[in-house]
Amino acid sequence: MTIVGKRPVIQFDSVIFATDFSPASQNAGLYASAFSRHFVTNLVVAHGFILTQAALEVEAGKPRSSQQRVDLNHDLLLTAEALPAGRGTTEFILLEGDPRKAIPVLAQRRSPALVVMGTHGGGSIDRFVLGSTAEGILRHSSEPALTVGPNVTILRPGVLQIRRILYATDCSAEAAHAAPVAIALADAFSAGLDVLHVIHSSEVDHPDQFHMLQQHFYSAVEAIMPHFAEQVCESHTFVSVGQPHTEILKHIDEREIDLLILGLRRNAHLGMQNRTSRAFPIIIEAKCPIITVASGSPFQSS
């Protein structure tokens, strides 16, 4: 992101659509194409895979491709042909290796890039023991990601309407890095911007305390927003009490939010492995796509 005059401008070279060819990926592909066209970028359709034992035996020491590799290349070609890019011809890349690591490496090579992916969320065993591929990519990627959950309405081809954006923040200095991104995206889509902070219900003992905390956090939200915000977009600040997960989803429904922005930050004790633990449940349940921005992302540096 750069500052042109007094306006922040989103700039990225490529949209990387990470697909596993599942129904959950189809809607994400439509969003990837729409974002690529809106920002006039390259579009890359990518799939990470690990060779099966049978495929390994076919390819071992031989200059030939296994049927697995042939089939995946064919599926990638068909997917790429169905998704127009904003600039040039849609590329497709087959990545051998764990997609949770291969996709972030590709995105870093194409930096600044936006990774787009869909997720079905998985059941409790998949989500909490094995971890989903989408969450794994979020954990490893330094590039911003647009994740399309199972409750997001199917995007009509050629129609991308982002009328209101929600930036949810805990008002920490570490999480504030996503604020300029939210403002720049609101400007890019000529959208309104809601800024929401949720006071955890355990912090409020009586109504008078809520009013005091509410005023404190109104000031805190204003402090983390860049000075150029009011010159770029129409914004509204909200402070509510409850469980952050519940309140964010409630705000999305009540205010008809089209895009949610969340900042992912490093935890000095837990590293990057648990940075998505709070964000991912929201991604799974939200009725709008979500852009997550890691601290230090080139997407948000000026």
Tab-separated table of C-alpha atoms in Angstrom, residues 30-214:
chain	number	residue	atom	x	y	z
A	30	LEU	CA	-15.240	-16.195	-8.403
A	31	TYR	CA	-14.002	-13.737	-5.753
A	32	ALA	CA	-10.396	-14.207	-6.896
A	33	SER	CA	-11.339	-13.337	-10.457
A	34	ALA	CA	-13.459	-10.380	-9.344
A	35	PHE	CA	-10.671	-8.923	-7.187
A	36	SER	CA	-8.133	-9.455	-9.964
A	37	ARG	CA	-10.330	-7.543	-12.398
A	38	HIS	CA	-11.188	-4.785	-9.933
A	39	PHE	CA	-7.526	-4.087	-9.132
A	40	VAL	CA	-6.276	-5.025	-12.639
A	41	THR	CA	-3.778	-7.653	-11.462
A	42	ASN	CA	-2.416	-10.984	-12.602
A	43	LEU	CA	-4.444	-14.036	-11.566
A	44	VAL	CA	-2.756	-17.315	-10.652
A	45	VAL	CA	-4.692	-20.524	-9.966
A	46	ALA	CA	-2.561	-22.782	-7.763
A	47	HIS	CA	-2.902	-26.220	-6.229
A	48	GLY	CA	-0.524	-27.862	-3.793
A	49	PHE	CA	-0.379	-31.650	-3.702
A	50	ILE	CA	1.595	-34.605	-2.409
A	51	LEU	CA	2.212	-37.564	-4.724
A	52	THR	CA	0.538	-40.808	-3.771
A	53	GLN	CA	2.691	-43.887	-3.344
A	54	ALA	CA	1.479	-45.239	-6.683
A	55	ALA	CA	2.369	-41.975	-8.425
A	56	LEU	CA	5.795	-41.948	-6.783
A	57	GLU	CA	6.494	-45.411	-8.147
A	58	VAL	CA	5.432	-44.376	-11.657
A	59	GLU	CA	7.649	-41.281	-11.658
A	60	ALA	CA	10.652	-42.730	-9.807
A	61	GLY	CA	13.667	-42.462	-12.085
A	62	LYS	CA	11.492	-42.072	-15.157
A	63	PRO	CA	10.914	-39.000	-17.370
A	64	ARG	CA	7.159	-39.457	-17.275
A	65	SER	CA	4.235	-37.981	-15.373
A	66	SER	CA	1.934	-40.029	-13.210
A	67	GLN	CA	-1.785	-40.037	-13.884
A	68	GLN	CA	-2.242	-38.057	-10.679
A	69	ARG	CA	-0.082	-35.221	-11.988
A	70	VAL	CA	-1.734	-35.326	-15.435
A	71	ASP	CA	-5.221	-35.172	-13.926
A	72	LEU	CA	-4.349	-32.276	-11.597
A	73	ASN	CA	-2.829	-30.249	-14.424
A	74	HIS	CA	-5.970	-30.855	-16.476
A	75	ASP	CA	-8.212	-29.698	-13.610
A	76	LEU	CA	-6.071	-26.587	-13.102
A	77	LEU	CA	-6.265	-25.718	-16.781
A	78	LEU	CA	-10.068	-25.980	-16.793
A	79	THR	CA	-10.311	-23.873	-13.634
A	80	ALA	CA	-7.993	-21.178	-15.018
A	81	GLU	CA	-9.875	-21.010	-18.314
A	82	ALA	CA	-13.124	-20.308	-16.439
A	83	LEU	CA	-11.696	-17.387	-14.401
A	84	PRO	CA	-10.767	-14.204	-16.307
A	85	ALA	CA	-7.891	-12.137	-14.959
A	86	GLY	CA	-7.674	-8.384	-14.621
A	87	ARG	CA	-4.368	-8.381	-16.471
A	88	GLY	CA	-3.158	-10.892	-19.029
A	89	THR	CA	-4.099	-14.561	-19.222
A	90	THR	CA	-4.914	-16.481	-16.058
A	91	GLU	CA	-1.951	-18.642	-15.095
A	92	PHE	CA	-2.090	-22.028	-13.406
A	93	ILE	CA	0.638	-23.588	-11.282
A	94	LEU	CA	0.809	-27.096	-9.822
A	95	LEU	CA	2.890	-27.098	-6.641
A	96	GLU	CA	4.312	-30.341	-5.345
A	97	GLY	CA	4.343	-30.267	-1.553
A	98	ASP	CA	2.155	-29.465	1.444
A	99	PRO	CA	-0.208	-26.668	0.263
A	100	ARG	CA	-0.095	-25.078	3.722
A	101	LYS	CA	3.524	-24.179	3.010
A	102	ALA	CA	3.711	-24.249	-0.801
A	103	ILE	CA	0.994	-21.605	-1.315
A	104	PRO	CA	2.584	-19.040	1.062
A	105	VAL	CA	5.962	-19.564	-0.643
A	106	LEU	CA	4.374	-18.896	-4.044
A	107	ALA	CA	2.605	-15.793	-2.713
A	108	GLN	CA	5.849	-14.471	-1.293
A	109	ARG	CA	7.551	-14.930	-4.674
A	110	ARG	CA	4.717	-12.929	-6.281
A	111	SER	CA	4.632	-10.323	-3.497
A	112	PRO	CA	2.766	-8.074	-3.069
A	113	ALA	CA	-0.019	-10.590	-3.550
A	114	LEU	CA	-3.479	-11.407	-2.247
A	115	VAL	CA	-4.125	-15.085	-1.488
A	116	VAL	CA	-7.741	-16.145	-2.055
A	117	MET	CA	-9.152	-19.452	-0.819
A	118	GLY	CA	-12.359	-21.119	0.247
A	119	THR	CA	-12.963	-23.277	3.276
A	120	HIS	CA	-15.707	-25.608	4.412
A	121	GLY	CA	-14.356	-25.485	7.980
A	122	GLY	CA	-14.306	-29.215	8.539
A	123	GLY	CA	-15.629	-31.130	11.489
A	124	SER	CA	-14.263	-30.979	15.019
A	125	ILE	CA	-11.601	-33.634	14.376
A	126	ASP	CA	-10.373	-31.973	11.187
A	127	ARG	CA	-10.519	-28.461	12.638
A	128	PHE	CA	-8.887	-28.981	16.016
A	129	VAL	CA	-6.627	-32.002	15.541
A	130	LEU	CA	-5.481	-31.985	11.954
A	131	GLY	CA	-6.189	-28.349	11.157
A	132	SER	CA	-7.696	-27.233	7.858
A	133	THR	CA	-5.608	-26.406	4.803
A	134	ALA	CA	-7.021	-22.872	4.757
A	135	GLU	CA	-6.033	-22.211	8.345
A	136	GLY	CA	-2.612	-23.726	7.707
A	137	ILE	CA	-2.059	-21.301	4.831
A	138	LEU	CA	-3.085	-18.372	7.052
A	139	ARG	CA	-0.629	-19.485	9.718
A	140	HIS	CA	2.317	-19.634	7.335
A	141	SER	CA	1.607	-16.715	5.012
A	142	SER	CA	3.031	-13.219	5.367
A	143	GLU	CA	0.797	-12.019	2.533
A	144	PRO	CA	-2.811	-10.933	3.145
A	145	ALA	CA	-5.515	-13.497	2.488
A	146	LEU	CA	-9.147	-13.332	1.401
A	147	THR	CA	-10.980	-16.346	2.817
A	148	VAL	CA	-14.470	-17.268	1.621
A	149	GLY	CA	-16.368	-19.360	4.147
A	150	PRO	CA	-19.260	-21.758	3.574
A	151	ASN	CA	-21.935	-19.196	4.546
A	152	VAL	CA	-20.918	-16.572	1.984
A	153	THR	CA	-23.485	-16.096	-0.793
A	154	ILE	CA	-22.340	-17.310	-4.209
A	155	LEU	CA	-20.898	-14.365	-6.111
A	156	ARG	CA	-22.611	-13.668	-9.393
A	157	PRO	CA	-20.038	-13.560	-12.204
A	158	GLY	CA	-19.056	-10.002	-13.017
A	159	VAL	CA	-20.770	-8.544	-9.944
A	160	LEU	CA	-18.593	-7.487	-6.995
A	161	GLN	CA	-20.420	-5.112	-4.686
A	162	ILE	CA	-18.520	-4.021	-1.584
A	163	ARG	CA	-20.759	-1.359	-0.089
A	164	ARG	CA	-19.821	-1.579	3.608
A	165	ILE	CA	-16.603	-2.847	5.173
A	166	LEU	CA	-16.124	-3.801	8.822
A	167	TYR	CA	-12.752	-3.434	10.529
A	168	ALA	CA	-12.809	-5.270	13.873
A	169	THR	CA	-10.045	-4.282	16.277
A	170	ASP	CA	-9.020	-4.957	19.855
A	171	CYS	CA	-7.419	-1.488	19.938
A	172	SER	CA	-3.937	-2.866	20.579
A	173	ALA	CA	-0.957	-1.221	18.923
A	174	GLU	CA	-0.010	-4.572	17.376
A	175	ALA	CA	-3.396	-5.039	15.736
A	176	ALA	CA	-3.612	-1.465	14.450
A	177	HIS	CA	-1.599	-2.342	11.335
A	178	ALA	CA	-4.793	-3.410	9.550
A	179	ALA	CA	-6.472	-0.006	9.934
A	180	PRO	CA	-4.823	1.661	6.883
A	181	VAL	CA	-5.704	-1.408	4.808
A	182	ALA	CA	-9.362	-1.157	5.806
A	183	ILE	CA	-9.408	2.522	4.881
A	184	ALA	CA	-7.676	1.948	1.541
A	185	LEU	CA	-10.095	-0.848	0.640
A	186	ALA	CA	-13.074	1.331	1.573
A	187	ASP	CA	-11.663	3.980	-0.753
A	188	ALA	CA	-10.992	1.455	-3.550
A	189	PHE	CA	-14.595	0.243	-3.461
A	190	SER	CA	-16.198	3.600	-2.548
A	191	ALA	CA	-17.581	1.782	0.486
A	192	GLY	CA	-18.579	2.886	3.957
A	193	LEU	CA	-16.386	1.721	6.856
A	194	ASP	CA	-17.503	0.459	10.263
A	195	VAL	CA	-14.889	0.185	13.023
A	196	LEU	CA	-15.869	-2.166	15.846
A	197	HIS	CA	-14.329	-2.876	19.234
A	198	VAL	CA	-15.907	-5.466	21.506
A	199	ILE	CA	-15.500	-5.161	25.263
A	200	HIS	CA	-15.481	-8.669	26.697
A	201	SER	CA	-18.474	-9.207	28.970
A	202	SER	CA	-16.159	-10.263	31.822
A	203	GLU	CA	-14.724	-6.720	31.920
A	204	VAL	CA	-18.069	-5.078	32.795
A	205	ASP	CA	-19.453	-5.436	36.313
A	206	HIS	CA	-22.217	-2.810	36.202
A	207	PRO	CA	-23.851	-0.412	33.677
A	208	ASP	CA	-21.926	2.674	34.839
A	209	GLN	CA	-18.668	0.874	34.175
A	210	PHE	CA	-19.815	0.048	30.639
A	211	HIS	CA	-20.413	3.721	29.872
A	212	MET	CA	-16.940	4.602	31.154
A	213	LEU	CA	-15.287	1.787	29.169
A	214	GLN	CA	-17.307	2.676	26.099
